[in-house]
Backbone as CSV, one residue per row, in Angstrom:
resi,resn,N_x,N_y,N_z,CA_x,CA_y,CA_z,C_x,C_y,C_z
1,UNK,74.054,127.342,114.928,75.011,126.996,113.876,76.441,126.931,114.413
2,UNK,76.830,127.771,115.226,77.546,127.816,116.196,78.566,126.830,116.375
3,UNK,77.508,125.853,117.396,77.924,124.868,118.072,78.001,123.619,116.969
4,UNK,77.276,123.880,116.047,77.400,122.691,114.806,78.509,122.520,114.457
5,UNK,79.149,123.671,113.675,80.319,123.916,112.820,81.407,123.045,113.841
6,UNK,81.358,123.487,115.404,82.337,123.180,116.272,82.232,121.575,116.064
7,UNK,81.095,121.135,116.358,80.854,119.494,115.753,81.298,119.289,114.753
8,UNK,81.367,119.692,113.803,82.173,119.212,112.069,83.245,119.574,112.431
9,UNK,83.651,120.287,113.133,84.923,120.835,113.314,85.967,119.560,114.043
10,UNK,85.354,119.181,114.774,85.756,117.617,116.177,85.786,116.898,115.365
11,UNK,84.363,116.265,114.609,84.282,115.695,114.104,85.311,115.113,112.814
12,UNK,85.896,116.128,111.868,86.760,116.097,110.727,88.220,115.657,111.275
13,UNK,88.395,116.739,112.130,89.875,116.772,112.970,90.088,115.195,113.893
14,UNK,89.331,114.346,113.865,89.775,112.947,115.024,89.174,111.857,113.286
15,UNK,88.553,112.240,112.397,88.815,111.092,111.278,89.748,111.803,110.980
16,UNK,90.341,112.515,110.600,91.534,112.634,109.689,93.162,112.644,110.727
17,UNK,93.113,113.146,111.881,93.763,112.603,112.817,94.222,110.735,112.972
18,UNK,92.973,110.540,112.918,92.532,108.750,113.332,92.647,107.681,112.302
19,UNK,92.560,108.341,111.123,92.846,107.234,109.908,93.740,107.603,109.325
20,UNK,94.792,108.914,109.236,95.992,109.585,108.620,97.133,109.129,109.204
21,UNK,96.585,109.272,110.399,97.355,108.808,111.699,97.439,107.155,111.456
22,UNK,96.952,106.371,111.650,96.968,105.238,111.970,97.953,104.675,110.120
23,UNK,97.743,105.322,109.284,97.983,105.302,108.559,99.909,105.293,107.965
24,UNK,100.315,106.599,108.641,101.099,107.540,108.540,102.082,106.521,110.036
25,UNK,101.454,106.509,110.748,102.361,105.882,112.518,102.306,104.346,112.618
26,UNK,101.186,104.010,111.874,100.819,102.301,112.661,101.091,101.540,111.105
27,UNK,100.915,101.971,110.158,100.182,101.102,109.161,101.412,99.840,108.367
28,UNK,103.064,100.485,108.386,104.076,99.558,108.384,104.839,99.828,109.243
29,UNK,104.839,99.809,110.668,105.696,100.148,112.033,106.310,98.567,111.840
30,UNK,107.808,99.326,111.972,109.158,98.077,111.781,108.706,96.394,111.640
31,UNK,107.728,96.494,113.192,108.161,95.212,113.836,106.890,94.404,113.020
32,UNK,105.716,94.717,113.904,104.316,94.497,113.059,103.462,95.674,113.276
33,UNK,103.037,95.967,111.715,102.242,97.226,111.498,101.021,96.544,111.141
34,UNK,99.885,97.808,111.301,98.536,97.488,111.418,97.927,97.280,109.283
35,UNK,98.603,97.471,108.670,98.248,97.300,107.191,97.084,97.679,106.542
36,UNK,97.047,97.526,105.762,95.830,98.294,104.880,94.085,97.842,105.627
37,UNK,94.245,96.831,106.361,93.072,96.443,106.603,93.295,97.473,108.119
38,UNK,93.800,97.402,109.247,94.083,97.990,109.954,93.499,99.287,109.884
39,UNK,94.519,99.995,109.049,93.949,101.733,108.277,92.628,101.415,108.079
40,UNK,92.035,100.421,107.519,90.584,100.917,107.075,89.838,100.684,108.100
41,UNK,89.991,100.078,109.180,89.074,100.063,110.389,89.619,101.306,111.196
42,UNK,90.741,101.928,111.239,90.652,103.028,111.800,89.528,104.105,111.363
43,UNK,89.543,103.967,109.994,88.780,105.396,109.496,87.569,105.163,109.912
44,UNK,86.907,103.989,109.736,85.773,103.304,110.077,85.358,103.938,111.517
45,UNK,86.410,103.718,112.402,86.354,103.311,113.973,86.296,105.414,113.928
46,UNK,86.760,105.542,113.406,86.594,107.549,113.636,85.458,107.739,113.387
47,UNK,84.561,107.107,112.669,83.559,108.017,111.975,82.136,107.350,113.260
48,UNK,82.007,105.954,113.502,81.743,105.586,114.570,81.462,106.104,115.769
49,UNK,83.070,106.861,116.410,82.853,107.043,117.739,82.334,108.430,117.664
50,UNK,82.720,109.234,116.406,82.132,110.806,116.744,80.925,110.734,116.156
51,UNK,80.222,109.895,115.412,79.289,109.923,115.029,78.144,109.817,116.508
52,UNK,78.362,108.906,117.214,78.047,108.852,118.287,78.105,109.722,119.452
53,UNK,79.062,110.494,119.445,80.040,111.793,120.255,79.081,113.126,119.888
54,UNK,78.898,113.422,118.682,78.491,114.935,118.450,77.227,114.371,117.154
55,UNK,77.026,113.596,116.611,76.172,113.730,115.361,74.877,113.969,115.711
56,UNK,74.575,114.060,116.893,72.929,114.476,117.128,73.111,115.950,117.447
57,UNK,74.524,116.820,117.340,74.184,118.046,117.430,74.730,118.567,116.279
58,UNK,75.320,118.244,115.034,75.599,118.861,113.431,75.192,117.359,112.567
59,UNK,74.731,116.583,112.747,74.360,115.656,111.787,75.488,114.316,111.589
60,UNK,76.491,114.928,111.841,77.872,114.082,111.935,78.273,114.185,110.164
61,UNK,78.671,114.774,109.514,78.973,114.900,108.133,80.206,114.715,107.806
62,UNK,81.427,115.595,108.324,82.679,115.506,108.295,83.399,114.982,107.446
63,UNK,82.709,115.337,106.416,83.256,115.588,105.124,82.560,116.740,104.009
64,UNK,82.764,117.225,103.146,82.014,118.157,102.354,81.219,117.064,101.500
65,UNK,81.675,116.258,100.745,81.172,115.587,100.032,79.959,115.055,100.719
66,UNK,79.818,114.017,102.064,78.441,113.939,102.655,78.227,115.422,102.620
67,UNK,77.851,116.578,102.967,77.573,117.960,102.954,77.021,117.960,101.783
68,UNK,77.486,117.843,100.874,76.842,118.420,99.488,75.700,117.131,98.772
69,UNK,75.955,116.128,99.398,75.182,114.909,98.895,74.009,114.877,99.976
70,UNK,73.665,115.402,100.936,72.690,115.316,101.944,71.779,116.479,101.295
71,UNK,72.875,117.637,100.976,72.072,118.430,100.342,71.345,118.668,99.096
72,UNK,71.975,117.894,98.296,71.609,117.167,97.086,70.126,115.949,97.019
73,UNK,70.160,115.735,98.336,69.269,114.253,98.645,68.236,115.096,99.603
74,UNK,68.319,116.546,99.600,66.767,117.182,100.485,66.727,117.327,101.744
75,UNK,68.214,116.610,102.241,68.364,116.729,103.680,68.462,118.152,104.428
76,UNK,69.204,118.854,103.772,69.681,119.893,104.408,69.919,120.935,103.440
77,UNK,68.928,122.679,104.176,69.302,123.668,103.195,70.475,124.404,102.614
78,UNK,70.705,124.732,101.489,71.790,125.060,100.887,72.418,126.162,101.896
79,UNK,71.914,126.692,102.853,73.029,128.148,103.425,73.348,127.230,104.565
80,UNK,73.290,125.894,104.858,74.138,124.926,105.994,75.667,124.642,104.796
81,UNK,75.472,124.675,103.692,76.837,123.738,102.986,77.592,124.489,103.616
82,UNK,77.863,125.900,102.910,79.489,126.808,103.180,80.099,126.655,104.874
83,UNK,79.045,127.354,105.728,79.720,126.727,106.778,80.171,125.687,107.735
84,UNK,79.529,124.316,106.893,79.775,123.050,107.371,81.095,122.808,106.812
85,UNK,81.494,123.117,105.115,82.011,122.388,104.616,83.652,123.667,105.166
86,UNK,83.349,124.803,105.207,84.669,125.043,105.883,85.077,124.613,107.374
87,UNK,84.107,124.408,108.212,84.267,123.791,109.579,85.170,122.427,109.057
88,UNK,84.766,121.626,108.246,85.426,120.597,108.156,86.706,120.667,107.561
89,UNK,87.027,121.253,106.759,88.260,121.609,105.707,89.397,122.129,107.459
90,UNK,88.870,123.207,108.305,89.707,123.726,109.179,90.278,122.363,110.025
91,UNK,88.764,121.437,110.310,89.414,120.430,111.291,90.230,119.511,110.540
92,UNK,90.444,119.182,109.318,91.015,118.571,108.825,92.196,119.523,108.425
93,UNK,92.918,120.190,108.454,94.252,120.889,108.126,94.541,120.747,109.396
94,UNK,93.617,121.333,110.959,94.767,121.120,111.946,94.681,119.456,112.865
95,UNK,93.944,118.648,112.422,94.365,117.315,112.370,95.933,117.272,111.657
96,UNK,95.713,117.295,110.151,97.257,116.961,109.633,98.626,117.994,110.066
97,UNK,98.056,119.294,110.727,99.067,119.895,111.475,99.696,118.876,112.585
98,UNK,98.700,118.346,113.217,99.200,118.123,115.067,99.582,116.324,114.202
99,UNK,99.303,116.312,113.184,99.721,114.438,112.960,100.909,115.225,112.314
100,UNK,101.813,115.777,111.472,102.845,116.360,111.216,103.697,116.245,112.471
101,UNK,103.593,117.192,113.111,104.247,117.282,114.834,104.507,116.373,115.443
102,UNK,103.723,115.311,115.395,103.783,113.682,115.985,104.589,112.853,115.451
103,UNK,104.760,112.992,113.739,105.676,112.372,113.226,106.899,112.957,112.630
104,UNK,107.029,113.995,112.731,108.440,115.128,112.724,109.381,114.122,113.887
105,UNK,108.469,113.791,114.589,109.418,113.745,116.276,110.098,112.541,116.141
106,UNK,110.282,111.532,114.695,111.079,110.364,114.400,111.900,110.287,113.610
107,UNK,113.361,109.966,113.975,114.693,110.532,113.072,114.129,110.283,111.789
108,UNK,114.706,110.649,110.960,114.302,110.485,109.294,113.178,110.593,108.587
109,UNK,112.264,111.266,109.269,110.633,111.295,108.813,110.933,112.337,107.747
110,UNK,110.245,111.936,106.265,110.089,113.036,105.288,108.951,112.525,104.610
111,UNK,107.846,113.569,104.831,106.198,113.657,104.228,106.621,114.003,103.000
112,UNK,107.755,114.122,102.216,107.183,113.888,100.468,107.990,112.359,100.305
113,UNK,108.389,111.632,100.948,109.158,110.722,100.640,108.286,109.388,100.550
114,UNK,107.517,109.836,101.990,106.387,108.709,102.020,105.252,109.019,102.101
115,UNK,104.663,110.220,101.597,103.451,110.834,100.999,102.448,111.069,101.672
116,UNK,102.904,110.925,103.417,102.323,111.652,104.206,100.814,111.019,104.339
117,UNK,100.294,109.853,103.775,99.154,109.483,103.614,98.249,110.197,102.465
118,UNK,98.824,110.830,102.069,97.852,111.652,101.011,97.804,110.796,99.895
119,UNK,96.336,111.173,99.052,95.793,111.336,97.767,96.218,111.209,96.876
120,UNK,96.407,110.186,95.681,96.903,109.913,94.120,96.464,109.501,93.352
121,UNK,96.900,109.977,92.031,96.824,108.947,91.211,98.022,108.771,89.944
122,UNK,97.516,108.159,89.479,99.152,107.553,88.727,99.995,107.208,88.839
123,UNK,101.508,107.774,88.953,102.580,107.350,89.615,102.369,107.237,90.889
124,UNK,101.558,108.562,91.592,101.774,108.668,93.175,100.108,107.530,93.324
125,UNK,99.639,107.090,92.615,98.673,105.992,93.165,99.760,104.657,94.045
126,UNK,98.653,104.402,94.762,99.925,102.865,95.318,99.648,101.958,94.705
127,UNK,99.090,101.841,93.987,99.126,100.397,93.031,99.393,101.139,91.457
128,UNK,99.690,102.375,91.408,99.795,102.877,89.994,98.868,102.502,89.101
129,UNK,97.419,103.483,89.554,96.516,102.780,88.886,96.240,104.474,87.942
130,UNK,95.425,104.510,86.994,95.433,105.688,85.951,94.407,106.491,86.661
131,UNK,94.769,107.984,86.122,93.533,108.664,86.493,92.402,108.843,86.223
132,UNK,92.138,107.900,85.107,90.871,107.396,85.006,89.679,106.572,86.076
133,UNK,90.994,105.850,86.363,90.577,104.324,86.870,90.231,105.117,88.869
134,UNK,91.044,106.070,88.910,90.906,106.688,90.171,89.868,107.421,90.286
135,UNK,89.379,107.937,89.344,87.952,108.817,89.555,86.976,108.028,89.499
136,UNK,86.997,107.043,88.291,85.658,106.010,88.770,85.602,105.560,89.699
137,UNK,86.679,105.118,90.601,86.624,104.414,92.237,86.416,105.771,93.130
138,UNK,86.947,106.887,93.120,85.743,107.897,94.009,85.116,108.371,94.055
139,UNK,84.407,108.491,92.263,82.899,108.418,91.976,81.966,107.539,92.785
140,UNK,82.254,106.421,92.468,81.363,105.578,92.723,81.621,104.908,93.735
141,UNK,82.398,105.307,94.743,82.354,104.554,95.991,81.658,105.840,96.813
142,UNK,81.918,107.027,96.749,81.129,108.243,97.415,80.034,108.165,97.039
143,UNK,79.705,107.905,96.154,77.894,107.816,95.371,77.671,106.787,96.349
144,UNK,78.150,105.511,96.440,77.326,104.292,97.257,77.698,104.667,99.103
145,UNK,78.531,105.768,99.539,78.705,106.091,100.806,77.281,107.234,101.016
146,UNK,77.235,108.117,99.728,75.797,108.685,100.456,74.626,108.065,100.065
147,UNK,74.264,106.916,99.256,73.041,105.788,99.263,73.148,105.095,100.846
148,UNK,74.301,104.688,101.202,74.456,104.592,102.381,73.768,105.314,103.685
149,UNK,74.226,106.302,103.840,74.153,107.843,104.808,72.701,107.312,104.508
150,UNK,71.968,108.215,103.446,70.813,108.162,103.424,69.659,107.234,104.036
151,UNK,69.928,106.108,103.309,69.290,104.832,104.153,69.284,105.134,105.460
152,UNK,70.090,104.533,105.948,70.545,104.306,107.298,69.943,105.043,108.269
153,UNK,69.526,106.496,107.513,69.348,107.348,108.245,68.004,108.044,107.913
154,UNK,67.211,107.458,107.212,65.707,107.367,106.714,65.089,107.338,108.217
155,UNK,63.869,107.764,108.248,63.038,107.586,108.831,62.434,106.186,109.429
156,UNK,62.462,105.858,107.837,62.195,104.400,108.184,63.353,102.798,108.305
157,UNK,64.276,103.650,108.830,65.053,102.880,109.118,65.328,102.062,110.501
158,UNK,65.984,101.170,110.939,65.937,101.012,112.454,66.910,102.072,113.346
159,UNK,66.145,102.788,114.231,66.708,103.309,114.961,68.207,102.926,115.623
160,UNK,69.196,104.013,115.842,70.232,103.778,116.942,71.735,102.958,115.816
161,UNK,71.000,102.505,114.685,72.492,101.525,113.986,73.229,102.542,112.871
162,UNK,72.624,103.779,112.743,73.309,104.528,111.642,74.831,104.450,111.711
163,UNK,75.410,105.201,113.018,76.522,105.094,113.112,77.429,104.035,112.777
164,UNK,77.157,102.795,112.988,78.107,101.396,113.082,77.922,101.335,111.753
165,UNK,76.285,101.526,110.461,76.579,101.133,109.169,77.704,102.069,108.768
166,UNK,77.493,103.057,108.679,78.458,104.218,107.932,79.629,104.355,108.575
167,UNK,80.174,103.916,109.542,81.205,103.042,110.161,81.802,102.239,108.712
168,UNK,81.174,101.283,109.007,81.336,100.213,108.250,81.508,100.433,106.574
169,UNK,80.474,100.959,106.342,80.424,101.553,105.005,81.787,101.977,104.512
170,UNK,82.488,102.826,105.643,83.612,103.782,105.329,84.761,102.543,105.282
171,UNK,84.853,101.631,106.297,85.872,100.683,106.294,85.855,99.628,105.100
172,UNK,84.303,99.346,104.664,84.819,98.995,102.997,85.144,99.569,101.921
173,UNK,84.810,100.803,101.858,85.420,101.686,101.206,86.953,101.695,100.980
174,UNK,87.578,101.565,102.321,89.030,102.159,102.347,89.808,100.328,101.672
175,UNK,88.582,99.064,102.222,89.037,98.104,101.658,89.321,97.943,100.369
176,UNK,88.420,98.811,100.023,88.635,98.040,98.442,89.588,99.143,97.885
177,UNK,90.032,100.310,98.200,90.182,101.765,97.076,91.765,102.340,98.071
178,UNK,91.863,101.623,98.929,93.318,102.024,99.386,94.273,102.047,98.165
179,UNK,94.656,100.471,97.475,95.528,100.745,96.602,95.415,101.498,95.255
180,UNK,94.278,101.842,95.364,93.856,102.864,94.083,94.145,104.033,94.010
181,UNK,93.888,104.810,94.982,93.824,105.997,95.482,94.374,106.571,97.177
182,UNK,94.875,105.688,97.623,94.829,105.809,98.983,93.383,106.530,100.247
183,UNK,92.445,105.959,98.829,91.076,106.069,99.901,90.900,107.433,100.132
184,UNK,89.955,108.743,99.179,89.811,109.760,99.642,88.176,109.791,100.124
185,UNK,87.584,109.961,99.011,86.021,110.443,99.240,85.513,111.215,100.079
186,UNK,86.726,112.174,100.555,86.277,113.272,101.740,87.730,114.173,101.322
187,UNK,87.013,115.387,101.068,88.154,116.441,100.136,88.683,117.070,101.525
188,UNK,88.239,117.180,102.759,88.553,117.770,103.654,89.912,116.687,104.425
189,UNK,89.507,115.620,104.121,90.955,114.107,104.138,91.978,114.757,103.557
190,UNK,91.373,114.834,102.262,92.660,114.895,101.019,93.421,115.764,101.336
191,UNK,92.767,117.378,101.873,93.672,118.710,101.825,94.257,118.511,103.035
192,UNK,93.629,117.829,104.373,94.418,118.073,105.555,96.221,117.257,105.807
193,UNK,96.090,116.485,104.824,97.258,115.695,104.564,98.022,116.515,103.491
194,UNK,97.929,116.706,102.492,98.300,117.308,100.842,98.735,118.453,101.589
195,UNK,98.655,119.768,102.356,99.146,120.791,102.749,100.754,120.256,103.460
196,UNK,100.754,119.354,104.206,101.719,118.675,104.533,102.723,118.133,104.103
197,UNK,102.298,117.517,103.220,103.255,116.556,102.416,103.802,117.722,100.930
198,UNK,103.221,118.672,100.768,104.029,119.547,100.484,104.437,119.750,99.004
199,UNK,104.262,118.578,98.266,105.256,118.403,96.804,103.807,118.349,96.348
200,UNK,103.762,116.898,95.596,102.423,116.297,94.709,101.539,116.309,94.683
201,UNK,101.145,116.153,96.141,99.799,116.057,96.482,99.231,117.346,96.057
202,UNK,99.391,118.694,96.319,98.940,119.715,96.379,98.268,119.364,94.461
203,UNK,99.667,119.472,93.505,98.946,119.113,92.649,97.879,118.650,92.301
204,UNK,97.448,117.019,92.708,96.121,116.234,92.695,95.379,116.378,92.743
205,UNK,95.247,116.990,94.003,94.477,117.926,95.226,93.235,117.890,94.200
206,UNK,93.205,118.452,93.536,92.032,119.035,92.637,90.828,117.837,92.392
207,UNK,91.923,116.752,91.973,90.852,115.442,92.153,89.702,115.178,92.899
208,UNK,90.600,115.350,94.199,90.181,114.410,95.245,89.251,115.374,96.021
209,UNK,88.930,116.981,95.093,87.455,117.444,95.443,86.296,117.289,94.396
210,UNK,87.123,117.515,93.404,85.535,117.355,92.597,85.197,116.266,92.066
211,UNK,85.954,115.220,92.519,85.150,113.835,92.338,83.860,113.585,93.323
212,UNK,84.866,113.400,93.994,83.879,113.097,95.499,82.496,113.825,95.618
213,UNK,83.158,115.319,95.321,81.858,116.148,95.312,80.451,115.847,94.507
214,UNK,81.205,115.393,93.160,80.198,114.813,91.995,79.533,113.437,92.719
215,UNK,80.430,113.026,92.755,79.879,111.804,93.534,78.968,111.548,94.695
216,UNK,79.263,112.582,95.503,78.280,112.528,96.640,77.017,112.975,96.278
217,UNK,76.919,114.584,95.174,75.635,114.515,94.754,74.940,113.478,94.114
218,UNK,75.679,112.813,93.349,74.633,111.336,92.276,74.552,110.596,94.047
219,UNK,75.153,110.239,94.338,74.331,109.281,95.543,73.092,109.914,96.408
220,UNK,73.250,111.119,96.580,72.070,112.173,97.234,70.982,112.061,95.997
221,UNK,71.212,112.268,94.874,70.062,112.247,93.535,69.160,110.948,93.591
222,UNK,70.278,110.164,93.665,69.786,108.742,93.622,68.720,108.123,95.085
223,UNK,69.494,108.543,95.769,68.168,108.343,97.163,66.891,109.162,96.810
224,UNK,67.314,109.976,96.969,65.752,111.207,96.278,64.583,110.789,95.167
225,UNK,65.982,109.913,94.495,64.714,109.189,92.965,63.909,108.258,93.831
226,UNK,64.608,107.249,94.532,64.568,105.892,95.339,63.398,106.016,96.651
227,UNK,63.568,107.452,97.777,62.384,107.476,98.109,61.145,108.773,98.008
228,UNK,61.345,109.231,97.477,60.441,110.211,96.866,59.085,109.483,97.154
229,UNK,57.417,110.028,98.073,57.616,111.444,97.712,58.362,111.774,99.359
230,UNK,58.458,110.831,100.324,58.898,110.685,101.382,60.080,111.794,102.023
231,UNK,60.879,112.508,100.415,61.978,113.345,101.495,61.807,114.499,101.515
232,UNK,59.914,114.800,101.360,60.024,115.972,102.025,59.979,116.253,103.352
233,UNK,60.184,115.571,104.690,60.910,115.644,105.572,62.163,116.330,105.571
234,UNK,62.845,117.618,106.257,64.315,117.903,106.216,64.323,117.992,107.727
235,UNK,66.060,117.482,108.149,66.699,117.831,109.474,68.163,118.354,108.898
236,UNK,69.019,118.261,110.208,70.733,118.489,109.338,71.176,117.667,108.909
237,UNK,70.823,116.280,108.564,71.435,115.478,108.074,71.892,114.082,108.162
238,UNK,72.873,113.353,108.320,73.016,112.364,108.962,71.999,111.491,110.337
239,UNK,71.981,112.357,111.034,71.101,112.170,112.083,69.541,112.834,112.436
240,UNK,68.517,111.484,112.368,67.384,111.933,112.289,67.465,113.125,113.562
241,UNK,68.139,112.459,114.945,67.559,113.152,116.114,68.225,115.002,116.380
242,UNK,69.297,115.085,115.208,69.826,116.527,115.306,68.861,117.034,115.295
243,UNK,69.060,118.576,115.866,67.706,119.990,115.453,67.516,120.221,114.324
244,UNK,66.514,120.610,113.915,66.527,120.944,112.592,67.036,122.502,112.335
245,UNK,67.473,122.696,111.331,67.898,123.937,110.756,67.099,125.266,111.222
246,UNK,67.096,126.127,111.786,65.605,127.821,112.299,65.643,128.316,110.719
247,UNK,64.578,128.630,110.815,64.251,129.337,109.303,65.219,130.921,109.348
């Protein structure tokens, strides 16, 4: 378990580093910035390379929400959540620590001014969309990220492509729900930025866990309805080839 946590741990800390970052440094830089499409292939491109990097030794989850929706979907026993989902919460606070530090170091930088990449809705949404309209988009884009996970990562799926779908998965995600929400569906995202930025976010904050969370279980429910009686198979998760859990 150990060495897992340390995997969610890498794992959380280089997406939220890698898409906060790219976000926060690249996304309107003066001259030409990388823009909303940009940001969403970063997050994409994080989940990708560590998925590939460590997910055959913690499942690659790196988020709570996959965590609680894998577990929800039969993947993985309930005494893996707590210490996955704090491994990830840690790598994601000192991601937005060391991305803080990086951008402190440019005259005039102020994380409540330009929101540090964090989490909204309403006023602090970027398209000022309601908080209605923000929970149905991370309801239901986390519900279709762990129908995603799941698939992909079936048994009977094709070997070796999990990573690049849920890659991908994540980069349409951020396509469509950037201006909604600034793209959470991973509460361990939301807080590692929101501690930072210091003012609003902290407020929100609250959202941008128990949506997701809800959400990731209906997408875990929903695979379970979809291949039943098939998931009684369990490993850790994401990845067929991780160890499985010791009794």
């Amino acid at each position: 378990m150990g060495k897992r946590c340390v995997a969610e741990f890498l794992g959380t800390f280089w997406l939220v580093l890698g898409g906060c970052g790219a976000a926060v440094l690249a996304a309107a830089f003066p001259q030409l910035g990388i823009g909303f499409a940009g940001v969403a292939l970063a997050f994409g491109l994080t989940v990708v390379t560590m998925a590939y990097a460590v997910g055959h030794i913690s499942g690659g989850h790196f988020n709570p929400a996959v965590t609680v929706g894998l577990w929800a979907g039969g993947r993985i026993p309930s005494r893996d959540i707590l210490p996955y989902v704090v491994s990830q919460v840690l790598g994601g606070i000192v991601a937005g620590a060391v991305l803080y530090a990086i951008a402190s170091g440019k005259t005039g930088f102020d994380p409540m001014a330009g929101g540090f990449a964090s989490n909204g809705y309403g006023q602090h949404s970027p398209g000022g969309y309601t908080l209605l309209a923000c929970m149905i988009s991370e309801f239901v884009l986390t519900a279709f990220f762990l129908i995603v996970i799941h698939g992909i990562t079936d048994k009977r799926a094709p070997a070796g492509f999990a990573p690049l779908a849920i890659g991908l998965c994540l980069t349409l995600i951020h396509l469509i729900s950037i201006p909604v929400t600034n793209t959470s569906v991973n509460p361990a995202r939301s807080t590692g930025v929101a501690l930072f930025q210091g003012s609003w976010a902290l407020g929100q904050l609250w959202m941008f866990w128990v949506v997701p969370l809800l959400g990731g279980v209906a997408g875990g429910l929903v695979y379970r309805y979809l291949s039943s009686p098939d998931i009684a198979r369990r490993d850790t998760g994401a990845f067929p080839s991780a160890p499985a859990p010791s009794a």
